[in-house]
Short mmCIF file of C-alpha atoms (C1' of nucleotides) in Angstrom, two decimals:
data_model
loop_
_atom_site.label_atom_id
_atom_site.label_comp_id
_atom_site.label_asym_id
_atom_site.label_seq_id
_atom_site.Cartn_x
_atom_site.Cartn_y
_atom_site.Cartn_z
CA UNK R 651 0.00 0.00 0.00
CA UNK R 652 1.20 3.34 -0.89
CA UNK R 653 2.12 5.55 1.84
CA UNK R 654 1.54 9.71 1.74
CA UNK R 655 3.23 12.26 3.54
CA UNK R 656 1.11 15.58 3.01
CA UNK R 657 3.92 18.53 3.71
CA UNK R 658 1.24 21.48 4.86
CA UNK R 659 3.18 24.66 5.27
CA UNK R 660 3.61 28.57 4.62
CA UNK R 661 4.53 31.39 6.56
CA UNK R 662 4.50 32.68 10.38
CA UNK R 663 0.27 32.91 10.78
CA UNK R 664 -1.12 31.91 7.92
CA UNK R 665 -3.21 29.29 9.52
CA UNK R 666 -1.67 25.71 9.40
CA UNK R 667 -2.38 24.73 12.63
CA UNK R 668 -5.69 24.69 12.32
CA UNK R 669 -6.13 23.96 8.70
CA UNK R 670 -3.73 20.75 9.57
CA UNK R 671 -6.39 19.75 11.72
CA UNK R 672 -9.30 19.85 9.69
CA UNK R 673 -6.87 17.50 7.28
CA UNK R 674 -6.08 15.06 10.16
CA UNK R 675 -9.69 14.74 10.86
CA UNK R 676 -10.97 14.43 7.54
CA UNK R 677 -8.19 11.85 7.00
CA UNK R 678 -7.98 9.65 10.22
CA UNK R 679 -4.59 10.30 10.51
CA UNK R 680 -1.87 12.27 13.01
CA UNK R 681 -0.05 15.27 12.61
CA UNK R 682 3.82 15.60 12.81
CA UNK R 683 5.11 18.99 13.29
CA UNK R 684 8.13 20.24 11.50
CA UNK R 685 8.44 23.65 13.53
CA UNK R 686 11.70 24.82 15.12
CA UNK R 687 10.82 26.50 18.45
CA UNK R 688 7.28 24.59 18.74
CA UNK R 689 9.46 21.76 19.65
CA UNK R 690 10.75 23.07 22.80
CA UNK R 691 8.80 22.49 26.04
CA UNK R 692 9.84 25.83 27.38
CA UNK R 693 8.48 27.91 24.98
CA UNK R 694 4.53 28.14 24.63
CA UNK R 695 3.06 31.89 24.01
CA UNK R 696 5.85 33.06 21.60
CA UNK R 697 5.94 30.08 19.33
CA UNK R 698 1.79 29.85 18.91
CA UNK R 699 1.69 25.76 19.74
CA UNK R 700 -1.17 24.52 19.36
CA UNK R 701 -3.61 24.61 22.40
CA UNK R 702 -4.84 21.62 24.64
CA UNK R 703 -7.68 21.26 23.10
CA UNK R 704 -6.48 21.03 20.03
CA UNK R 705 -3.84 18.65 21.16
CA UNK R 706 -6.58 16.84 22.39
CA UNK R 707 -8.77 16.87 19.51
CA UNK R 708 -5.60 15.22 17.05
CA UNK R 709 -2.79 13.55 18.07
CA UNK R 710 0.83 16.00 17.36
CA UNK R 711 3.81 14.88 17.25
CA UNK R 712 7.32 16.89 17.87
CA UNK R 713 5.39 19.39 19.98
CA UNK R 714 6.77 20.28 23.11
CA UNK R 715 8.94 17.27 23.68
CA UNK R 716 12.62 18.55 24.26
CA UNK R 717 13.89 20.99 25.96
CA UNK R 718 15.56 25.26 25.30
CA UNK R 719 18.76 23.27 27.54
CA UNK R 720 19.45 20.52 24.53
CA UNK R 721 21.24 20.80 21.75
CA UNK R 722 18.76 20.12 19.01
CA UNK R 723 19.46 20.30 15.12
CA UNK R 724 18.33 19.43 12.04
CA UNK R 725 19.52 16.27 11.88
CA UNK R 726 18.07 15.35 14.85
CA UNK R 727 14.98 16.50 13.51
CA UNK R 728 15.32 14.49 10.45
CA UNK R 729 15.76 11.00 12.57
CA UNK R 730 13.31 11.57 15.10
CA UNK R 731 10.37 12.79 12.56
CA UNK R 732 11.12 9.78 10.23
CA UNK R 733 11.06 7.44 13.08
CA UNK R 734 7.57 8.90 14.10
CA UNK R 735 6.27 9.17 10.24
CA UNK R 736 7.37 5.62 9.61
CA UNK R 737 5.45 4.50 12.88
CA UNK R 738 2.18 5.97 11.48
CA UNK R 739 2.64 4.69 8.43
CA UNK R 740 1.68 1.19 10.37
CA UNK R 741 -1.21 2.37 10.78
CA UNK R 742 -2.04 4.87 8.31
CA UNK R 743 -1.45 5.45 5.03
CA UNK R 744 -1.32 8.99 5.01
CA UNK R 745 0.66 11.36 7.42
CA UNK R 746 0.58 14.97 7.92
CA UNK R 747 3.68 17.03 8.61
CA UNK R 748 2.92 20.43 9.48
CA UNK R 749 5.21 23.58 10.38
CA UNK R 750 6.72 26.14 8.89
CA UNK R 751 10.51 25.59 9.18
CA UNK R 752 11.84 25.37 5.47
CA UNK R 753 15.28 23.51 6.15
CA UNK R 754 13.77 20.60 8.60
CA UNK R 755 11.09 20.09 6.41
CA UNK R 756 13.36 19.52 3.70
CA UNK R 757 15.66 17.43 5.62
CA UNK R 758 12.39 14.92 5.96
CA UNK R 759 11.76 15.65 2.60
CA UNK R 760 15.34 15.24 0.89
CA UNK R 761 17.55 14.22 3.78
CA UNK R 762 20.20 16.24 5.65
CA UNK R 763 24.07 14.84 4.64
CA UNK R 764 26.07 12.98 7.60
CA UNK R 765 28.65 14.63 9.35
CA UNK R 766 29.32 15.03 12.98
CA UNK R 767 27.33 16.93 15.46
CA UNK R 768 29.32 20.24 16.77
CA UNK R 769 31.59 20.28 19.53
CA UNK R 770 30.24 23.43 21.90
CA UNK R 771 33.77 23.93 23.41
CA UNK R 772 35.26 24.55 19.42
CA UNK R 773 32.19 27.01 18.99
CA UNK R 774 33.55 28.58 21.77
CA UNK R 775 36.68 28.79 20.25
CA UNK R 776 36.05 29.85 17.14
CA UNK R 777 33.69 32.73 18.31
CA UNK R 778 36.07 34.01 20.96
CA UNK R 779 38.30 34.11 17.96
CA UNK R 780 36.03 36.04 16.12
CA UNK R 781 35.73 38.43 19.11
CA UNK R 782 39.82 38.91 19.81
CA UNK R 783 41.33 38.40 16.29
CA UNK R 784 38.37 39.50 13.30
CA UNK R 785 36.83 37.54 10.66
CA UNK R 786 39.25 37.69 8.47
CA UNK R 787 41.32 35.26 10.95
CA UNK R 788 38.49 32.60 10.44
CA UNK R 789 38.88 33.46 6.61
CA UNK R 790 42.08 32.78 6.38
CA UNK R 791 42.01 29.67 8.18
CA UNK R 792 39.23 28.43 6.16
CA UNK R 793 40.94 29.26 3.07
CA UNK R 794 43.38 26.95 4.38
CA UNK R 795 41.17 23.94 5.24
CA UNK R 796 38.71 24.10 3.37
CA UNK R 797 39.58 26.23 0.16
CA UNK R 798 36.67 24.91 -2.64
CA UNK R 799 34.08 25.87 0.71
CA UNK R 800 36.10 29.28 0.86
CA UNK R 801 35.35 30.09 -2.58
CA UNK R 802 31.55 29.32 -2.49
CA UNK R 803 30.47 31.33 0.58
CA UNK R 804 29.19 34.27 1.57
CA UNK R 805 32.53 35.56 3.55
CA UNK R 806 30.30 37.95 5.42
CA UNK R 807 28.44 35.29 6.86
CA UNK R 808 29.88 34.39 10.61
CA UNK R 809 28.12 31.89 10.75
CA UNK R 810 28.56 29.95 8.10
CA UNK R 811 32.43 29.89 8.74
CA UNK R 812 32.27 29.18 11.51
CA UNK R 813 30.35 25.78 11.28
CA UNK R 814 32.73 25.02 8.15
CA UNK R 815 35.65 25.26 10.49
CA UNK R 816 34.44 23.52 13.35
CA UNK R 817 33.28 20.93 10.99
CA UNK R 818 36.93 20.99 9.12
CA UNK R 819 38.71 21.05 12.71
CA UNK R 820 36.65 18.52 14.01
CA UNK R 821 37.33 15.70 11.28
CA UNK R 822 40.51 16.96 10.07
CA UNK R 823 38.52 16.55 6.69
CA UNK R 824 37.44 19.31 4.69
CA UNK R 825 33.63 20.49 5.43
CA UNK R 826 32.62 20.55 1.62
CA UNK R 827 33.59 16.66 1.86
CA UNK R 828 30.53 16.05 3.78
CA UNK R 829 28.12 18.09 1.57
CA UNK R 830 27.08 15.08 -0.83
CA UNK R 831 24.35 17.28 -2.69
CA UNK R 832 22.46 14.01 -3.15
CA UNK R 833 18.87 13.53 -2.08
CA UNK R 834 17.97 10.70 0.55
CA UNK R 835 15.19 8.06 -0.93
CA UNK R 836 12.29 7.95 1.53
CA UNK R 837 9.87 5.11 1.24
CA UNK R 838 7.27 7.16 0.73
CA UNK R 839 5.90 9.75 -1.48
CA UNK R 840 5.17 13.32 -0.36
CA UNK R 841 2.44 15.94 -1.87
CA UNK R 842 3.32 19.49 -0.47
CA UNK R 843 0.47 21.80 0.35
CA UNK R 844 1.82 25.45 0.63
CA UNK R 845 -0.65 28.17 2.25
CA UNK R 846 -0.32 31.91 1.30
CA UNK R 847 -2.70 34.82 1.23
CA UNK R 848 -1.92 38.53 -0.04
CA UNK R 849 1.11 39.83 1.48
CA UNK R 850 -0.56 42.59 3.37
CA UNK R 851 -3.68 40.68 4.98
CA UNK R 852 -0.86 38.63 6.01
CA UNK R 853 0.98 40.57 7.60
CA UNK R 854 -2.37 42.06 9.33
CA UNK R 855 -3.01 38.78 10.72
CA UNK R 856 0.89 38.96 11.46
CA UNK R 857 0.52 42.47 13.40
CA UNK R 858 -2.63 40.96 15.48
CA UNK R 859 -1.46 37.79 16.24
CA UNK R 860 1.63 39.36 18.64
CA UNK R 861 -0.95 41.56 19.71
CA UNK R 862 -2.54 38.62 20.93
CA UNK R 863 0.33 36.99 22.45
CA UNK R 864 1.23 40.07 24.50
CA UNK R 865 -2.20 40.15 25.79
CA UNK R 866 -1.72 36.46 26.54
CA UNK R 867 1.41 37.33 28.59
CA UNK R 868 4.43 36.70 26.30
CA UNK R 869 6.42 39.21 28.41
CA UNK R 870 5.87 37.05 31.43
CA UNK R 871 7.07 34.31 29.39
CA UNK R 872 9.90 35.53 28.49
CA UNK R 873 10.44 37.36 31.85
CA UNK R 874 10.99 33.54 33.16
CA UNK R 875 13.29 33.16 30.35
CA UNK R 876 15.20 35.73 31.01
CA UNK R 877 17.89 34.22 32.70
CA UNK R 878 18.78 31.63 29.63
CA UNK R 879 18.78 34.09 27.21
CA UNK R 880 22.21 33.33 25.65
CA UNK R 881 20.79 29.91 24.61
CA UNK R 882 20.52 29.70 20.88
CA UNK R 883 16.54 28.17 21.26
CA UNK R 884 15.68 31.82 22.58
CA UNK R 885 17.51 32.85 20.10
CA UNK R 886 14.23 33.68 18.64
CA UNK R 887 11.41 36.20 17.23
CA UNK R 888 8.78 37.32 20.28
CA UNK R 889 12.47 36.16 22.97
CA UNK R 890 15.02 38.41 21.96
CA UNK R 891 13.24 41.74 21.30
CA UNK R 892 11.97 41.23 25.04
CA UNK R 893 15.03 40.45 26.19
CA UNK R 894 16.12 43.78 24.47
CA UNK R 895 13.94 45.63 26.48
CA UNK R 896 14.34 43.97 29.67
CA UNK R 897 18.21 44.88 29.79
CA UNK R 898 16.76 48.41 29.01
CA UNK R 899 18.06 48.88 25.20
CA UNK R 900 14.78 49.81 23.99
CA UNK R 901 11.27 50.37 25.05
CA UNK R 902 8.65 47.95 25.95
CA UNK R 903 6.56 49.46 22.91
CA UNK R 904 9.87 48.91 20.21
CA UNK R 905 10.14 45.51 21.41
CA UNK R 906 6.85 44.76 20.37
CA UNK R 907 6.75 46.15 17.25
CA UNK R 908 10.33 44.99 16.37
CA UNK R 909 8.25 41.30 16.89
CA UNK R 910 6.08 42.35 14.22
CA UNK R 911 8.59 43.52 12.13
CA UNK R 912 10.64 40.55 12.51
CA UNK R 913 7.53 38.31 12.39
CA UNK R 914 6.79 39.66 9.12
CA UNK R 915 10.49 39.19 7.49
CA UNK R 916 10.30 35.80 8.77
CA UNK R 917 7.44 34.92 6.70
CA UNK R 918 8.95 36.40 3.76
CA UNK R 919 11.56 34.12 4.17
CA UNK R 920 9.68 31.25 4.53
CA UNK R 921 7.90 32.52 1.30
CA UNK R 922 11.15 33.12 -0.85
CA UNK R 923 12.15 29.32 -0.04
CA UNK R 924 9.04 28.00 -0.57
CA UNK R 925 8.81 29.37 -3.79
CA UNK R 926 11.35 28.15 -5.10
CA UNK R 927 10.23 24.46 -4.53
CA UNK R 928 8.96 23.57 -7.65
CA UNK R 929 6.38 20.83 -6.04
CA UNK R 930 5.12 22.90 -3.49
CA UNK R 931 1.02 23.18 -4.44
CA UNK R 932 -0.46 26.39 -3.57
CA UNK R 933 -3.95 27.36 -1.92
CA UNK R 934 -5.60 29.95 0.15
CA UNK R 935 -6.22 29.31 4.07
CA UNK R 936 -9.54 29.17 3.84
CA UNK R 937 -9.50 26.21 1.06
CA UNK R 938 -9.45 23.45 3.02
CA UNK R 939 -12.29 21.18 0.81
CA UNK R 940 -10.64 22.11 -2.30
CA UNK R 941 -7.25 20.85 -0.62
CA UNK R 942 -8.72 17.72 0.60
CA UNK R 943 -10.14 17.34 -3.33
CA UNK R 944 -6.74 17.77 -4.60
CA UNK R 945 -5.29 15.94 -2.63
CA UNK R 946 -7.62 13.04 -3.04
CA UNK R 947 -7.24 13.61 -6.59
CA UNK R 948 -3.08 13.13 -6.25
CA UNK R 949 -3.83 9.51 -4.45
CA UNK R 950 -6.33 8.12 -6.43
CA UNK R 951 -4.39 8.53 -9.97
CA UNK R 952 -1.79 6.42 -8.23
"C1'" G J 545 -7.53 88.78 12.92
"C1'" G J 546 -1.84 89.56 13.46
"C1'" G J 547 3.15 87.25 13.43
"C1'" G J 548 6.32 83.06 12.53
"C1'" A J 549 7.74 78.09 10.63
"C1'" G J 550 6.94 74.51 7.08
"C1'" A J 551 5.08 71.41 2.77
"C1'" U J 552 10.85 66.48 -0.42
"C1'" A J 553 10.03 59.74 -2.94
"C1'" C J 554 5.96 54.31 0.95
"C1'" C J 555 7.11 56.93 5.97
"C1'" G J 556 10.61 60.07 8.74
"C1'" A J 557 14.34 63.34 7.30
"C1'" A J 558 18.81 65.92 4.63
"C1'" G J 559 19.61 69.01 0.50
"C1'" C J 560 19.04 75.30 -0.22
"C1'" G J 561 21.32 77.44 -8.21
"C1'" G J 562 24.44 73.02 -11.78
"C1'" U J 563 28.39 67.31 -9.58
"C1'" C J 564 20.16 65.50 -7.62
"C1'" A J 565 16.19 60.47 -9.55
"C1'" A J 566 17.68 63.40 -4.79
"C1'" A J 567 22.20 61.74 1.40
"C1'" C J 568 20.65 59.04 5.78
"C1'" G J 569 17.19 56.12 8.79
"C1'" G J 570 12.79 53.22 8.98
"C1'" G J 571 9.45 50.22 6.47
"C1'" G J 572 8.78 47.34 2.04
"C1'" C J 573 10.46 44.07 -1.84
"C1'" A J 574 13.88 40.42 -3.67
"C1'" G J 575 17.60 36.64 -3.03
"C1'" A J 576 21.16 32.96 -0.67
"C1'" C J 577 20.69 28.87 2.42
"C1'" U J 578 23.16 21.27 4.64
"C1'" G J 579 23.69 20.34 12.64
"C1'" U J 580 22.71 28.18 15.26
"C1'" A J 581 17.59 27.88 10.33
"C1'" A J 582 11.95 31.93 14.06
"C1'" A J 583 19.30 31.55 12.91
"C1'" U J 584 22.91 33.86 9.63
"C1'" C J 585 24.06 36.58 5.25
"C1'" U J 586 23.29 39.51 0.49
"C1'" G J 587 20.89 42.77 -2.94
"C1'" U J 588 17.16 46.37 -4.07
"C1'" U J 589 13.57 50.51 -3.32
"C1'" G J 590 10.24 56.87 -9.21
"C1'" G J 591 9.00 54.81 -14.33
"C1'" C J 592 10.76 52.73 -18.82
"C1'" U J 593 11.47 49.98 -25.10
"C1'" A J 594 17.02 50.88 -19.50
"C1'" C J 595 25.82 52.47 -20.64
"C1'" G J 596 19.93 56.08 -22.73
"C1'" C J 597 15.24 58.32 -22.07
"C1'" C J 598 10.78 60.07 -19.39
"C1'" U J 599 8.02 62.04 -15.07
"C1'" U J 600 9.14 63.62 -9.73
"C1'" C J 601 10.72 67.65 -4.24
"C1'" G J 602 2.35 70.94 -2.09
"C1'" U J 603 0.19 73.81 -6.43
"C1'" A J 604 0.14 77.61 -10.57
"C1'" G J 605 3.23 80.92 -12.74
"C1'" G J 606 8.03 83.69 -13.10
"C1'" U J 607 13.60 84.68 -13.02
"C1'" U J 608 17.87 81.85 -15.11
"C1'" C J 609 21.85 78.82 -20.10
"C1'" G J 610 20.24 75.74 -15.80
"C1'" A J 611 15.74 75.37 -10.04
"C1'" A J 612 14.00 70.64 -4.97
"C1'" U J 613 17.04 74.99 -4.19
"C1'" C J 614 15.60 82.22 -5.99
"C1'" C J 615 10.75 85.42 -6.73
"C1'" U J 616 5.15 85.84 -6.82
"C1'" G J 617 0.05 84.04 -6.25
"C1'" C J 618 -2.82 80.00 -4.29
"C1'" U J 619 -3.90 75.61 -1.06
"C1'" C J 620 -2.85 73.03 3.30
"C1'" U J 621 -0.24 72.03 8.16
"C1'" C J 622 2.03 73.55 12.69
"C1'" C J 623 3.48 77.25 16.46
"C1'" C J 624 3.00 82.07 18.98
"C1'" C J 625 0.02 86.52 19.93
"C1'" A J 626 -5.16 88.20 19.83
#
RNA sequence: GGGGAGAUACCGAAGCGGUCAAACGGGGCAGACUGUAAAUCUGUUGGCUACGCCUUCGUAGGUUCGAAUCCUGCUCUCCCCA
């Protein structure tokens, strides 16, 4: 029996959660989330989980279930949300993955190469480096390790260099060795479901919805969180602008709208990545019976 | 009613005779993306048949070889005095 992994996605707001549900009903089936920051336990306001009734109403997967403390990743992701999709595929044939995270939905969807996980203590390093010596320190050793890397990235990008040399340091191999470019086979097939809406209702619903969670008591929230702040989970939209204003470098009312702000770039992130996925199918929020059709539609011709 | 200040691109704000399609900031838009990804980084922002052309600096005229910049009328906004 064929098995179906319906990818339902889009950007910050747009309404997955509860159009996922009204799939999972429709379809007997569970959801798995593929979201970043839903993931963490900690975090419940800022990253709009789903609610307990909700949770009650259709089994989710993914939410909640680690903690701000670990040191989570993508590839984690990718292993523990195949191990869960294959499970359900016992018993169903089709499974929903739901979120808005463009990179772990693609690692579920095309797989995630294998290298090691990062040491913290060479982070360290390498970013205390970055502090005392400059970039162009990290450059330069790059350009030494890993030279065909070096002359494909963005040198501006800290980041990026950083995780190549750790990688490179690490293994003693180059990182670009580990970068395969090849796409994992998964055992089953995958119909993605992308929701969008006109850029400026969305970013209305954007605007309203951190109204909402301030009213709900985000800044308590992340008043608790305060004290973990440097840990890259709260390294997050609706955390850090807070966090801002609680160590008094702007006001209460700039954090807030510096959430909305970022909210909004965030979706157009997710959009530009999405877009660019050639399979991705394309529907309003409100669609949900002509999504179920097409859907349908996809598994029956098969 | 009298006096003063001002109207600049999506918004805020420089410019005060040519080197101005107009600094800078914000916002927007676009793009990159392999263990930090709600992260990190890049580009762009009057229009076009685009190494050139066209229309913009409240509005209508005027001065000048040449105006966002100078002069005049008008409209609107703000401040002070009545």
């Amino acid at each position: 029996m064929q098995k179906y992994l319906i990818i339902l996605t889009g950007p910050t707001g747009i309404g997955k959660t509860s159009t996922g549900m009204a799939l999972a009903k429709h379809f007997n089936t569970e959801i798995v989330s593929s979201d970043s920051r839903q993931i963490y336990k900690e975090l419940n306001i800022g990253t709009a989980v789903p609610n307990k009734e909700e949770l009650a109403l259709i089994k989710h997967h993914l939410i909640q279930n680690h903690s701000i403390h670990e040191n989570f990743n993508v590839s984690k992701f990718e292993n523990e949300a195949l191990d869960i999709i294959n499970s359900l595929f016992k018993k169903n044939n089709l499974v929903l993955l739901v979120g808005g995270s463009m990179l772990y939905i693609d690692a579920v969807c095309n797989g995630i190469d294998n290298m090691p996980d990062t040491d913290p203590e060479i982070r360290d390093i390498l970013k205390n480096r970055l502090e005392s010596e400059g970039i162009e320190s990290l450059r330069f050793q790059l350009k030494k390790l890993d030279p065909d890397y070096y002359n494909t990235i963005d040198l501006k990008n800290t980041n990026r260099i950083i995780h190549a040399l750790e990688i490179s340091i690490m293994t003693g191999k180059p990182y670009s060795n580990f970068l395969t470019k090849s796409k994992k086979e998964r055992s089953f097939s995958i119909i993605k479901i992308g929701l969008n809406c006109e850029r400026a209702k969305l970013h209305n619903i954007i605007n309203t919805r951190v109204d909402h969670m301030v009213n709900a008591g985000l800044e308590d929230e992340a008043r608790n969180l305060y004290h973990l702040k440097h840990l890259n989970a709260l390294n997050t939209v609706g955390y850090r602008e807070l966090f801002a204003f609680f160590d008094n470098e702007i006001s209460r009312e700039k954090a807030i709208e510096l959430i909305k702000r970022n909210s909004r770039r965030y979706a157009r992130k997710q959009l530009t990545w999405f877009r660019n996925d050639d399979e991705m199918n394309w529907f309003e929020p409100n669609q949900t019976t002509e999504i179920i059709t097409f859907i349908e539609n996809k598994i029956d011709k098969k």
